[in-house]
Structures are given as C-alpha cells and as structure tokens.
mmCIF file of C-alpha atoms in Angstrom:
data_model
loop_
_atom_site.group_PDB
_atom_site.id
_atom_site.type_symbol
_atom_site.label_atom_id
_atom_site.label_comp_id
_atom_site.label_asym_id
_atom_site.label_seq_id
_atom_site.Cartn_x
_atom_site.Cartn_y
_atom_site.Cartn_z
ATOM 1 C CA MET A 61 4.641 25.136 25.222
ATOM 2 C CA ILE A 62 5.590 24.872 28.859
ATOM 3 C CA SER A 63 9.153 24.797 30.127
ATOM 4 C CA ALA A 64 10.818 21.377 30.363
ATOM 5 C CA ARG A 65 11.024 21.706 34.144
ATOM 6 C CA PHE A 66 7.235 21.335 34.346
ATOM 7 C CA LEU A 67 7.197 18.009 32.459
ATOM 8 C CA PRO A 68 7.706 15.897 35.628
ATOM 9 C CA LEU A 69 4.568 17.538 37.055
ATOM 10 C CA VAL A 70 2.576 16.643 33.909
ATOM 11 C CA LEU A 71 3.869 13.061 33.947
ATOM 12 C CA LYS A 72 2.919 12.763 37.600
ATOM 13 C CA GLN A 73 -0.618 13.850 36.724
ATOM 14 C CA LEU A 74 -0.789 11.165 34.033
ATOM 15 C CA THR A 75 0.492 8.363 36.252
ATOM 16 C CA ARG A 76 -1.725 9.252 39.189
ATOM 17 C CA ARG A 77 -4.627 7.341 37.598
ATOM 18 C CA ARG A 78 -2.628 4.614 35.939
ATOM 19 C CA VAL A 79 -5.475 2.348 34.899
ATOM 20 C CA ARG A 80 -7.435 5.200 33.347
ATOM 21 C CA THR A 81 -4.358 6.504 31.542
ATOM 22 C CA ALA A 82 -3.422 3.028 30.303
ATOM 23 C CA LEU A 83 -6.930 2.403 28.964
ATOM 24 C CA THR A 84 -6.935 5.783 27.241
ATOM 25 C CA LEU A 85 -3.561 5.070 25.639
ATOM 26 C CA LEU A 86 -4.821 1.662 24.515
ATOM 27 C CA GLY A 87 -7.881 3.232 22.912
ATOM 28 C CA VAL A 88 -5.832 5.900 21.157
ATOM 29 C CA ALA A 89 -3.294 3.293 19.982
ATOM 30 C CA THR A 90 -6.047 1.065 18.573
ATOM 31 C CA SER A 91 -7.624 3.959 16.696
ATOM 32 C CA MET A 92 -4.270 5.093 15.279
ATOM 33 C CA PHE A 93 -3.456 1.499 14.309
ATOM 34 C CA LEU A 94 -6.615 1.367 12.200
ATOM 35 C CA PHE A 95 -6.016 4.851 10.826
ATOM 36 C CA SER A 96 -2.465 3.919 9.752
ATOM 37 C CA ALA A 97 -3.691 0.697 8.121
ATOM 38 C CA VAL A 98 -6.301 2.668 6.151
ATOM 39 C CA GLN A 99 -3.648 5.173 5.067
ATOM 40 C CA ALA A 100 -1.371 2.298 3.953
ATOM 41 C CA MET A 101 -4.152 0.853 1.766
ATOM 42 C CA GLN A 102 -4.912 4.241 0.215
ATOM 43 C CA SER A 103 -1.201 4.836 -0.395
ATOM 44 C CA GLY A 104 -1.007 1.484 -2.196
ATOM 45 C CA VAL A 105 -3.964 2.413 -4.422
ATOM 46 C CA ARG A 106 -2.396 5.778 -5.296
ATOM 47 C CA GLU A 107 0.927 4.150 -6.112
ATOM 48 C CA ALA A 108 -0.666 1.482 -8.319
ATOM 49 C CA THR A 109 -3.028 3.773 -10.243
ATOM 50 C CA THR A 110 -1.284 7.148 -10.516
ATOM 51 C CA GLU A 111 0.171 7.646 -13.961
ATOM 52 C CA SER A 112 3.698 9.039 -14.261
ATOM 53 C CA SER A 113 4.801 11.430 -16.985
ATOM 54 C CA LYS A 114 7.846 9.172 -17.471
ATOM 55 C CA GLU A 115 5.846 5.957 -17.947
ATOM 56 C CA THR A 116 6.497 4.349 -21.344
ATOM 57 C CA THR A 117 4.688 0.997 -21.057
ATOM 58 C CA LEU A 118 1.288 0.248 -22.551
ATOM 59 C CA VAL A 119 -0.790 -2.850 -21.800
ATOM 60 C CA VAL A 120 -2.639 -4.447 -24.719
ATOM 61 C CA TYR A 121 -5.526 -6.600 -23.467
ATOM 62 C CA ARG A 122 -8.454 -8.340 -25.098
ATOM 63 C CA GLN A 123 -11.261 -5.806 -25.509
ATOM 64 C CA ASN A 124 -13.888 -5.901 -22.719
ATOM 65 C CA ARG A 125 -11.881 -8.470 -20.724
ATOM 66 C CA TYR A 126 -10.249 -7.871 -17.347
ATOM 67 C CA CYS A 127 -9.660 -11.364 -15.961
ATOM 68 C CA PRO A 128 -6.545 -13.248 -17.192
ATOM 69 C CA PHE A 129 -8.708 -16.353 -17.689
ATOM 70 C CA THR A 130 -10.819 -14.605 -20.356
ATOM 71 C CA SER A 131 -8.277 -12.394 -22.132
ATOM 72 C CA ARG A 132 -6.865 -14.437 -25.048
ATOM 73 C CA LEU A 133 -4.884 -12.817 -27.818
ATOM 74 C CA PRO A 134 -3.027 -14.596 -30.651
ATOM 75 C CA GLN A 135 0.716 -14.456 -30.015
ATOM 76 C CA HIS A 136 1.332 -13.538 -33.675
ATOM 77 C CA TYR A 137 -0.131 -10.068 -32.924
ATOM 78 C CA GLU A 138 3.393 -9.325 -31.685
ATOM 79 C CA GLN A 139 4.802 -8.675 -35.179
ATOM 80 C CA ARG A 140 1.930 -6.377 -36.187
ATOM 81 C CA ILE A 141 2.220 -4.349 -32.974
ATOM 82 C CA ALA A 142 5.995 -4.043 -33.387
ATOM 83 C CA ALA A 143 5.475 -2.549 -36.868
ATOM 84 C CA ILE A 144 3.370 0.367 -35.547
ATOM 85 C CA SER A 145 5.119 3.744 -35.470
ATOM 86 C CA GLY A 146 6.356 4.736 -31.999
ATOM 87 C CA VAL A 147 6.620 1.159 -30.667
ATOM 88 C CA THR A 148 10.136 0.217 -29.553
ATOM 89 C CA GLY A 149 9.435 -3.131 -27.881
ATOM 90 C CA VAL A 150 6.696 -5.774 -27.533
ATOM 91 C CA VAL A 151 6.630 -8.544 -24.933
ATOM 92 C CA PRO A 152 3.901 -11.222 -25.131
ATOM 93 C CA ILE A 153 2.884 -12.286 -21.602
ATOM 94 C CA GLN A 154 0.780 -15.205 -20.470
ATOM 95 C CA ILE A 155 -0.779 -14.727 -17.023
ATOM 96 C CA LEU A 156 -2.111 -17.443 -14.735
ATOM 97 C CA VAL A 157 -3.471 -16.665 -11.278
ATOM 98 C CA SER A 158 -4.310 -18.994 -8.441
ATOM 99 C CA ASN A 159 -7.481 -16.998 -7.744
ATOM 100 C CA CYS A 160 -9.154 -14.466 -10.058
ATOM 101 C CA ARG A 161 -11.231 -12.963 -7.265
ATOM 102 C CA ALA A 162 -10.147 -10.359 -4.705
ATOM 103 C CA SER A 163 -7.861 -11.992 -2.158
ATOM 104 C CA LEU A 164 -4.916 -11.318 0.141
ATOM 105 C CA ASP A 165 -2.944 -14.393 -0.973
ATOM 106 C CA VAL A 166 -2.887 -14.790 -4.745
ATOM 107 C CA VAL A 167 0.019 -16.205 -6.738
ATOM 108 C CA THR A 168 0.309 -14.609 -10.185
ATOM 109 C CA PHE A 169 2.449 -16.375 -12.796
ATOM 110 C CA ARG A 170 3.720 -14.316 -15.718
ATOM 111 C CA GLY A 171 5.186 -16.225 -18.631
ATOM 112 C CA VAL A 172 7.655 -14.289 -20.819
ATOM 113 C CA PRO A 173 9.792 -15.516 -23.757
ATOM 114 C CA ALA A 174 13.293 -16.544 -22.666
ATOM 115 C CA GLU A 175 14.833 -14.734 -25.656
ATOM 116 C CA GLN A 176 13.343 -11.448 -24.412
ATOM 117 C CA ALA A 177 14.092 -12.017 -20.729
ATOM 118 C CA GLU A 178 17.414 -10.213 -20.876
ATOM 119 C CA GLY A 179 15.766 -6.995 -22.087
ATOM 120 C CA VAL A 180 12.737 -7.336 -19.799
ATOM 121 C CA PHE A 181 14.538 -8.190 -16.561
ATOM 122 C CA ARG A 182 17.721 -6.168 -16.965
ATOM 123 C CA LYS A 183 15.707 -3.026 -17.686
ATOM 124 C CA SER A 184 13.178 -3.004 -14.875
ATOM 125 C CA LEU A 185 14.127 -5.645 -12.293
ATOM 126 C CA ARG A 186 16.858 -6.062 -9.715
ATOM 127 C CA ILE A 187 17.770 -9.648 -8.875
ATOM 128 C CA GLU A 188 18.515 -9.681 -5.124
ATOM 129 C CA GLU A 189 19.117 -13.431 -4.773
ATOM 130 C CA GLY A 190 19.833 -16.104 -7.371
ATOM 131 C CA SER A 191 20.588 -15.202 -10.980
ATOM 132 C CA LEU A 192 19.095 -14.757 -14.430
ATOM 133 C CA ASP A 193 21.380 -17.529 -15.731
ATOM 134 C CA ALA A 194 19.781 -19.957 -13.265
ATOM 135 C CA TRP A 195 16.347 -18.923 -14.568
ATOM 136 C CA LEU A 196 17.421 -19.397 -18.190
ATOM 137 C CA ALA A 197 18.945 -22.810 -17.443
ATOM 138 C CA ARG A 198 15.674 -24.454 -16.313
ATOM 139 C CA SER A 199 12.363 -24.507 -18.149
ATOM 140 C CA ASP A 200 10.449 -24.679 -14.845
ATOM 141 C CA ALA A 201 12.422 -21.911 -13.136
ATOM 142 C CA ALA A 202 10.723 -18.867 -11.584
ATOM 143 C CA LEU A 203 11.869 -15.420 -10.523
ATOM 144 C CA LEU A 204 9.735 -14.399 -7.540
ATOM 145 C CA GLY A 205 8.757 -10.896 -6.556
ATOM 146 C CA LYS A 206 10.076 -9.908 -3.151
ATOM 147 C CA THR A 207 6.605 -9.573 -1.603
ATOM 148 C CA LEU A 208 5.482 -12.999 -2.828
ATOM 149 C CA ALA A 209 8.682 -14.661 -1.578
ATOM 150 C CA GLN A 210 8.334 -13.053 1.874
ATOM 151 C CA ARG A 211 4.653 -13.937 2.173
ATOM 152 C CA ARG A 212 5.206 -17.588 1.218
ATOM 153 C CA GLY A 213 8.568 -17.891 3.037
ATOM 154 C CA LEU A 214 10.334 -19.030 -0.155
ATOM 155 C CA LYS A 215 14.040 -18.861 -0.990
ATOM 156 C CA VAL A 216 16.240 -19.740 -3.951
ATOM 157 C CA GLY A 217 16.195 -23.489 -4.674
ATOM 158 C CA ASP A 218 12.746 -24.107 -3.146
ATOM 159 C CA ASN A 219 9.923 -25.723 -5.094
ATOM 160 C CA PHE A 220 6.381 -24.516 -4.725
ATOM 161 C CA GLN A 221 3.046 -25.181 -6.379
ATOM 162 C CA ALA A 222 0.090 -22.931 -7.123
ATOM 163 C CA ALA A 223 -2.694 -23.051 -9.733
ATOM 164 C CA SER A 224 -1.562 -26.596 -10.702
ATOM 165 C CA VAL A 225 1.889 -25.258 -11.671
ATOM 166 C CA THR A 226 5.052 -26.447 -9.905
ATOM 167 C CA VAL A 227 8.187 -24.300 -10.254
ATOM 168 C CA THR A 228 11.691 -24.030 -8.831
ATOM 169 C CA VAL A 229 12.736 -20.662 -7.387
ATOM 170 C CA ALA A 230 15.744 -19.410 -9.385
ATOM 171 C CA GLY A 231 15.848 -15.883 -7.956
ATOM 172 C CA ILE A 232 14.194 -13.200 -5.825
ATOM 173 C CA ILE A 233 13.582 -9.882 -7.556
ATOM 174 C CA ASP A 234 12.811 -6.310 -6.551
ATOM 175 C CA SER A 235 11.447 -3.594 -8.789
ATOM 176 C CA ASP A 236 10.185 -0.023 -8.869
ATOM 177 C CA ARG A 237 7.103 -1.311 -10.692
ATOM 178 C CA GLU A 238 4.264 -2.124 -8.300
ATOM 179 C CA GLN A 239 3.009 -5.123 -10.290
ATOM 180 C CA ASP A 240 6.407 -6.908 -10.138
ATOM 181 C CA HIS A 241 6.343 -7.303 -6.345
ATOM 182 C CA ASN A 242 3.782 -10.085 -6.176
ATOM 183 C CA VAL A 243 4.438 -12.217 -9.273
ATOM 184 C CA ALA A 244 6.417 -15.255 -10.373
ATOM 185 C CA TYR A 245 8.104 -14.839 -13.772
ATOM 186 C CA VAL A 246 8.361 -18.147 -15.648
ATOM 187 C CA HIS A 247 9.093 -19.241 -19.220
ATOM 188 C CA LEU A 248 6.245 -18.498 -21.653
ATOM 189 C CA PRO A 249 6.044 -21.976 -23.336
ATOM 190 C CA PHE A 250 6.192 -23.645 -19.920
ATOM 191 C CA LEU A 251 3.191 -21.671 -18.681
ATOM 192 C CA GLN A 252 1.256 -22.024 -21.955
ATOM 193 C CA GLN A 253 1.574 -25.826 -21.690
ATOM 194 C CA SER A 254 0.861 -25.997 -17.982
ATOM 195 C CA ALA A 255 -2.001 -28.061 -16.632
ATOM 196 C CA GLY A 256 -4.038 -24.944 -15.963
ATOM 197 C CA LEU A 257 -3.877 -23.555 -19.517
ATOM 198 C CA ARG A 258 -2.622 -25.784 -22.395
ATOM 199 C CA LYS A 259 -2.888 -22.855 -24.842
ATOM 200 C CA LEU A 260 0.186 -22.639 -27.049
ATOM 201 C CA GLY A 261 0.040 -19.664 -29.406
ATOM 202 C CA LEU A 262 -2.228 -17.609 -27.114
ATOM 203 C CA VAL A 263 -1.211 -14.976 -24.590
ATOM 204 C CA THR A 264 -3.061 -12.842 -22.064
ATOM 205 C CA GLN A 265 -1.576 -9.462 -22.944
ATOM 206 C CA PHE A 266 1.261 -7.603 -24.639
ATOM 207 C CA ASN A 267 3.426 -5.089 -22.812
ATOM 208 C CA VAL A 268 4.394 -2.421 -25.321
ATOM 209 C CA THR A 269 7.220 0.075 -24.877
ATOM 210 C CA VAL A 270 6.713 3.475 -26.520
ATOM 211 C CA ASP A 271 9.577 5.698 -27.659
ATOM 212 C CA ASP A 272 8.032 8.901 -26.242
ATOM 213 C CA PRO A 273 5.544 9.208 -23.325
ATOM 214 C CA ALA A 274 3.920 12.089 -25.209
ATOM 215 C CA ARG A 275 2.831 9.591 -27.896
ATOM 216 C CA PHE A 276 1.056 7.263 -25.427
ATOM 217 C CA GLU A 277 -2.461 8.011 -26.586
ATOM 218 C CA GLU A 278 -1.518 8.091 -30.265
ATOM 219 C CA VAL A 279 0.173 4.673 -30.132
ATOM 220 C CA ALA A 280 -2.629 3.146 -28.051
ATOM 221 C CA LYS A 281 -5.234 4.260 -30.597
ATOM 222 C CA ALA A 282 -3.094 2.962 -33.483
ATOM 223 C CA ILE A 283 -2.814 -0.487 -31.853
ATOM 224 C CA ASP A 284 -6.557 -0.750 -31.211
ATOM 225 C CA ALA A 285 -7.309 0.452 -34.755
ATOM 226 C CA GLU A 286 -4.958 -2.222 -36.159
ATOM 227 C CA PHE A 287 -7.020 -5.033 -34.606
ATOM 228 C CA ALA A 288 -10.474 -3.408 -34.596
ATOM 229 C CA SER A 289 -11.830 -5.711 -37.328
ATOM 230 C CA ASP A 290 -10.057 -8.863 -36.118
ATOM 231 C CA THR A 291 -11.731 -11.693 -34.266
ATOM 232 C CA ASP A 292 -9.925 -10.622 -31.097
ATOM 233 C CA PRO A 293 -10.016 -6.799 -30.895
ATOM 234 C CA THR A 294 -7.765 -5.125 -28.351
ATOM 235 C CA SER A 295 -8.005 -2.473 -25.643
ATOM 236 C CA THR A 296 -4.778 -0.567 -24.993
ATOM 237 C CA SER A 297 -3.954 1.704 -22.065
ATOM 238 C CA SER A 298 -1.197 2.569 -19.645
ATOM 239 C CA GLU A 299 -0.507 0.007 -16.922
ATOM 240 C CA GLN A 300 -1.788 2.349 -14.202
ATOM 241 C CA ALA A 301 -5.004 3.099 -16.101
ATOM 242 C CA PHE A 302 -5.496 -0.615 -16.695
ATOM 243 C CA VAL A 303 -5.062 -1.359 -12.978
ATOM 244 C CA ALA A 304 -7.503 1.434 -12.068
ATOM 245 C CA ARG A 305 -10.106 -0.033 -14.442
ATOM 246 C CA ALA A 306 -9.626 -3.717 -13.636
ATOM 247 C CA ALA A 307 -9.362 -3.303 -9.846
ATOM 248 C CA GLN A 308 -12.143 -0.744 -9.465
ATOM 249 C CA ASP A 309 -14.065 -2.910 -6.969
ATOM 250 C CA ILE A 310 -11.107 -3.014 -4.587
ATOM 251 C CA ILE A 311 -10.426 0.677 -5.146
ATOM 252 C CA ARG A 312 -14.018 1.551 -4.184
ATOM 253 C CA VAL A 313 -13.734 -0.516 -1.013
ATOM 254 C CA VAL A 314 -10.457 1.185 -0.126
ATOM 255 C CA GLU A 315 -11.996 4.598 -0.813
ATOM 256 C CA PHE A 316 -14.847 3.724 1.537
ATOM 257 C CA THR A 317 -12.337 2.951 4.302
ATOM 258 C CA ASN A 318 -11.512 6.656 4.248
ATOM 259 C CA TYR A 319 -14.640 7.123 6.386
ATOM 260 C CA LEU A 320 -13.253 4.529 8.796
ATOM 261 C CA GLY A 321 -10.085 6.619 9.065
ATOM 262 C CA TRP A 322 -12.073 9.731 9.957
ATOM 263 C CA ALA A 323 -14.066 7.740 12.535
ATOM 264 C CA CYS A 324 -10.798 6.613 14.115
ATOM 265 C CA LEU A 325 -9.649 10.220 14.457
ATOM 266 C CA LEU A 326 -12.949 11.204 16.083
ATOM 267 C CA ALA A 327 -12.506 8.298 18.505
ATOM 268 C CA VAL A 328 -9.032 9.564 19.426
ATOM 269 C CA LEU A 329 -10.410 13.056 20.040
ATOM 270 C CA ALA A 330 -13.238 11.735 22.225
ATOM 271 C CA LEU A 331 -10.985 9.394 24.216
ATOM 272 C CA VAL A 332 -8.351 12.002 25.009
ATOM 273 C CA ALA A 333 -10.919 14.705 25.770
ATOM 274 C CA ASN A 334 -12.838 12.401 28.120
ATOM 275 C CA ALA A 335 -9.645 11.400 29.956
ATOM 276 C CA ILE A 336 -8.486 14.987 30.370
ATOM 277 C CA VAL A 337 -11.895 16.249 31.514
ATOM 278 C CA LEU A 338 -12.097 13.539 34.186
ATOM 279 C CA SER A 339 -8.523 14.255 35.223
ATOM 280 C CA VAL A 340 -9.167 17.978 35.584
ATOM 281 C CA GLN A 341 -12.347 17.411 37.619
ATOM 282 C CA ASP A 342 -10.355 15.213 40.010
ATOM 283 C CA ARG A 343 -7.769 17.944 40.546
ATOM 284 C CA VAL A 344 -9.882 20.953 41.515
ATOM 285 C CA LYS A 345 -8.250 21.110 44.943
ATOM 286 C CA GLU A 346 -4.794 20.711 43.455
ATOM 287 C CA HIS A 347 -5.373 23.573 41.029
ATOM 288 C CA ALA A 348 -6.386 25.768 43.964
ATOM 289 C CA VAL A 349 -3.125 24.900 45.700
ATOM 290 C CA LEU A 350 -1.150 25.644 42.534
ATOM 291 C CA GLN A 351 -2.800 29.049 42.240
ATOM 292 C CA THR A 352 -2.025 29.699 45.901
ATOM 293 C CA LEU A 353 1.621 28.899 45.167
ATOM 294 C CA GLY A 354 1.657 31.479 42.393
ATOM 295 C CA TYR A 355 0.804 29.505 39.275
ATOM 296 C CA LYS A 356 -1.004 31.758 36.815
ATOM 297 C CA PRO A 357 -4.316 30.517 35.288
ATOM 298 C CA ALA A 358 -2.640 30.478 31.858
ATOM 299 C CA MET A 359 0.098 28.193 33.186
ATOM 300 C CA ILE A 360 -2.475 25.771 34.616
ATOM 301 C CA GLY A 361 -4.188 25.732 31.226
ATOM 302 C CA GLN A 362 -0.875 24.983 29.510
ATOM 303 C CA LEU A 363 -0.256 22.076 31.897
ATOM 304 C CA VAL A 364 -3.621 20.581 30.961
ATOM 305 C CA VAL A 365 -2.998 21.029 27.215
ATOM 306 C CA THR A 366 0.448 19.420 27.569
ATOM 307 C CA GLU A 367 -1.189 16.489 29.311
ATOM 308 C CA GLY A 368 -3.474 15.983 26.298
ATOM 309 C CA LEU A 369 -0.514 16.364 23.945
ATOM 310 C CA LEU A 370 1.447 13.641 25.735
ATOM 311 C CA VAL A 371 -1.490 11.226 25.694
ATOM 312 C CA GLY A 372 -1.969 11.847 21.971
ATOM 313 C CA VAL A 373 1.738 11.437 21.138
ATOM 314 C CA LEU A 374 2.241 8.299 23.263
ATOM 315 C CA GLY A 375 -0.926 6.642 21.944
ATOM 316 C CA GLY A 376 -0.107 7.673 18.374
ATOM 317 C CA LEU A 377 3.459 6.396 18.672
ATOM 318 C CA LEU A 378 2.209 3.050 19.958
ATOM 319 C CA GLY A 379 -0.545 2.652 17.336
ATOM 320 C CA THR A 380 1.418 3.778 14.249
ATOM 321 C CA GLY A 381 4.453 1.785 15.382
ATOM 322 C CA LEU A 382 2.408 -1.394 15.775
ATOM 323 C CA ALA A 383 0.748 -0.839 12.380
ATOM 324 C CA ALA A 384 4.112 -0.329 10.657
ATOM 325 C CA GLY A 385 5.544 -3.403 12.373
ATOM 326 C CA ALA A 386 2.539 -5.575 11.537
ATOM 327 C CA LEU A 387 2.530 -4.555 7.854
ATOM 328 C CA ALA A 388 6.304 -5.121 7.595
ATOM 329 C CA TRP A 389 6.059 -8.524 9.289
ATOM 330 C CA ARG A 390 2.990 -9.752 7.398
ATOM 331 C CA THR A 391 3.483 -8.423 3.878
ATOM 332 C CA MET A 392 0.053 -8.042 2.309
ATOM 333 C CA SER A 393 -1.247 -7.276 -1.158
ATOM 334 C CA LEU A 394 -4.830 -6.772 -2.257
ATOM 335 C CA THR A 395 -5.020 -8.778 -5.483
ATOM 336 C CA THR A 396 -7.784 -9.032 -8.050
ATOM 337 C CA GLU A 397 -7.723 -10.162 -11.684
ATOM 338 C CA GLY A 398 -3.991 -10.883 -11.246
ATOM 339 C CA LEU A 399 -3.233 -7.251 -10.369
ATOM 340 C CA SER A 400 -1.786 -6.373 -6.985
ATOM 341 C CA ILE A 401 -2.061 -3.357 -4.703
ATOM 342 C CA SER A 402 0.530 -3.499 -1.945
ATOM 343 C CA VAL A 403 -0.412 -2.546 1.613
ATOM 344 C CA ARG A 404 2.639 -1.285 3.435
ATOM 345 C CA SER A 405 3.531 1.556 5.738
ATOM 346 C CA ASP A 406 6.194 4.166 5.054
ATOM 347 C CA PRO A 407 7.849 7.001 7.018
ATOM 348 C CA TRP A 408 5.363 9.543 5.690
ATOM 349 C CA ILE A 409 2.382 7.546 7.014
ATOM 350 C CA ILE A 410 4.062 7.168 10.418
ATOM 351 C CA LEU A 411 4.887 10.885 10.647
ATOM 352 C CA THR A 412 1.373 11.820 9.506
ATOM 353 C CA GLY A 413 -0.162 9.576 12.170
ATOM 354 C CA LEU A 414 2.057 11.019 14.892
ATOM 355 C CA GLY A 415 1.343 14.591 13.809
ATOM 356 C CA ILE A 416 -2.421 14.057 13.721
ATOM 357 C CA SER A 417 -2.511 12.271 17.085
ATOM 358 C CA ALA A 418 -0.459 15.082 18.657
ATOM 359 C CA LEU A 419 -2.759 17.719 17.155
ATOM 360 C CA LEU A 420 -5.870 15.875 18.365
ATOM 361 C CA GLY A 421 -4.329 15.631 21.840
ATOM 362 C CA ILE A 422 -3.851 19.399 21.917
ATOM 363 C CA VAL A 423 -7.382 20.070 20.620
ATOM 364 C CA ALA A 424 -8.866 17.642 23.148
ATOM 365 C CA GLY A 425 -7.126 19.479 25.981
ATOM 366 C CA LEU A 426 -8.235 22.987 24.998
ATOM 367 C CA VAL A 427 -11.727 22.968 26.555
ATOM 368 C CA PRO A 428 -10.751 21.430 29.926
ATOM 369 C CA ALA A 429 -7.708 23.740 29.961
ATOM 370 C CA TRP A 430 -9.958 26.759 29.420
ATOM 371 C CA GLN A 431 -12.266 25.596 32.208
ATOM 372 C CA ALA A 432 -9.379 24.987 34.610
ATOM 373 C CA SER A 433 -7.750 28.348 33.903
ATOM 374 C CA ARG A 434 -10.999 30.288 34.509
ATOM 375 C CA ARG A 435 -11.732 28.715 37.879
ATOM 376 C CA GLN A 436 -10.997 31.070 40.799
ATOM 377 C CA ILE A 437 -9.179 29.945 43.946
ATOM 378 C CA VAL A 438 -12.248 30.466 46.113
ATOM 379 C CA ASP A 439 -14.435 28.455 43.750
ATOM 380 C CA CYS A 440 -11.872 25.664 43.764
ATOM 381 C CA PHE A 441 -11.856 25.381 47.529
ATOM 382 C CA ARG A 442 -15.659 25.540 47.643
ATOM 383 C CA ALA A 443 -15.827 22.658 45.196
ATOM 384 C CA VAL A 444 -13.678 20.426 47.420
#
C-alpha cells in the first residue's frame, strides 16, 4: 500500500475525468447490488434448509403431498402420535395460504389449538407487540410474524383479510424459526370453519417434538409405520428437510442465480479495468513528469493499483449499501406451498461484497499498473 500522503494525488486522478469515474462507479454499484441480492437469496435458502444438530421438531405431512390444500390428516392422529416412544409433544396445525404458487406476497395462516398455544408460543416465539392474552380472548385473533406485519404495514388492533379469512391483529411476534416470520397464527377451530376450508376434524400437518435429536430418524420411521396401512398415510421429516423438498423449485432457481452473481463480479472486473486502462493511457505525459521528479516505476504502479482499489471500494460500498437498504425497507420472502424463504441482507453479506469489490479493484489495476511502471521516461515523452 502507498503512504497516506499520496492519497490526494490518487483522488485527483479519479476526479480529473468525473463523468467517466461516475459512470464506472455506477456500473460497479449496480453489479454489486445484484451480487448482494443474489447472496441474500442464497443465504435465505441455506438458513431455511440447513438442519441443526439441536433441532427437535418433526413435521408429519400427508404422504406424497406438499401443498397445504391437498395435505389432509385426521386430527385424531394426534393421540396415536403422542403415544409413540420418544415423542414429547404433538401440535395439530391447519394451514391456509392465500396463494399456493411461488410468490413474493403470500399470507400463510396457521391454526393451532388455543389450549396448546401457551406451550407453542412461549417456547419458540417472542411477542414484541400485543399479548398472548389478547389472542386467547378473541376467536378471530391473529399473531403476525414480524416480516408479514412489516410487508403489509399492519399493527396491533388492525383488521385484515386474505384467502377469504378476516382476522384482528392481537400481536406481532419474532422468532428464531424461519417459518414463523411470515405467518399469521390463528385459532384452529376458527380456521377449520373458515370460508376457505370448512373442514372440522382435519388438519394439514402435525408438528412433533422429539425428546432427543439423535432419535429423529427413529421417531420419524415409527410415526410413518404407525399410519402406513391407514387411509391417510404420513410422511415425516425434519422441518428443514421438508422445506428443502417442498420448495425445491424455488431452491433450483436461487441456485441458478449463482451464475448471475459470478457474471456481476466479471462485470465489476471489466468495468474497473477498462476505466483504469483509459486513465493510464491519458496520463502518459504525467507519468513521465513523475519519473522526472524522482518517482520510482514501482511507486507509479502502486498509485495505479490504489486507484483501482478506490473505485472498487467506493462502488462496492454504494452497491452493497443500497442492496441492504432496499431489502430492509421492502421485506421480501420467497413463498411456495405455504413455506417461506426470507431474503434479507446481513453484516456478513455486506462485508463479503466490500471485500470482493476491493479485491477485484486491485486485480483490475494490476495490468495497467505493470504497463505504466515499465514505460521509460523517453518512451513517455515520445508518446505525447
């Protein structure tokens, strides 16, 4: 790195061609914006589908069904599941979604029994506004996930309608569980009798708590074996595995965007390299003067590399900052089959974007720096 006293000289080089520098920064910022957005989507997929060694919840679904509209299990399965060795809790859940297809704005209702709400909510949810008592007091009350409330601009006391269901917001919740961010928890009988369902005695799935994560597979097999000969056989897996299976179309699309991320990085490299090459060609005479004043060829090369570094850092800072701000302002979730994958930036994505843009800026400046440092004084003056 060059000494700090040479930075004014580098900045002067950058501002000499202001339009060209501004356009280069805009191009780098746009590419890093897209790159950061791609990284945010991939981070959301990893968070929603990566299984944890501490996870103790299994999802029991109707065999060969992935959409909430087609998964129907008798609610009385609850007692038979609870009797299986290793099971410490069973919660029947009815799910209703406003759109079963992939979408950025889906409302997912989850109906749970009021008598089990204390155990369900106290264990995994944090009520940030409103209260559980307010939810218990009204049959049409809903506890909204933080992401859903932000996206719809809802607050405690508001009424809202989706999928032919009208509810009153009794609280806003936060959770460490990815699938709780974009849902509305309502009373199970209320949802079963809603206009969109009218199916008392049927639920979409059971959430099963296991006493030991090491017994996950054993308990899952025991549950499926229990109902293998029933009219409605089951398929049991961890929540993350279920999300990975049900949302595989979205996951494949997000995986494909990885190529878009690489293309963005190549665009950054090309933009910075092109700007630096043009800048160096314009300053042949100036480099001759610098050498006459005693600047070593290596120092001239370092000045050029620093110029590329600054363009990369400034463009990266602008692009990653705008991406983080946009994702924080417009909370988004990729939702399919009632399962959500949040798209949001985090400090690691911002730091990664800045680091990569800085590295690309340095790499882009290496070739023009090498050319500038090898040019002799006489050749410089002849080129003028």
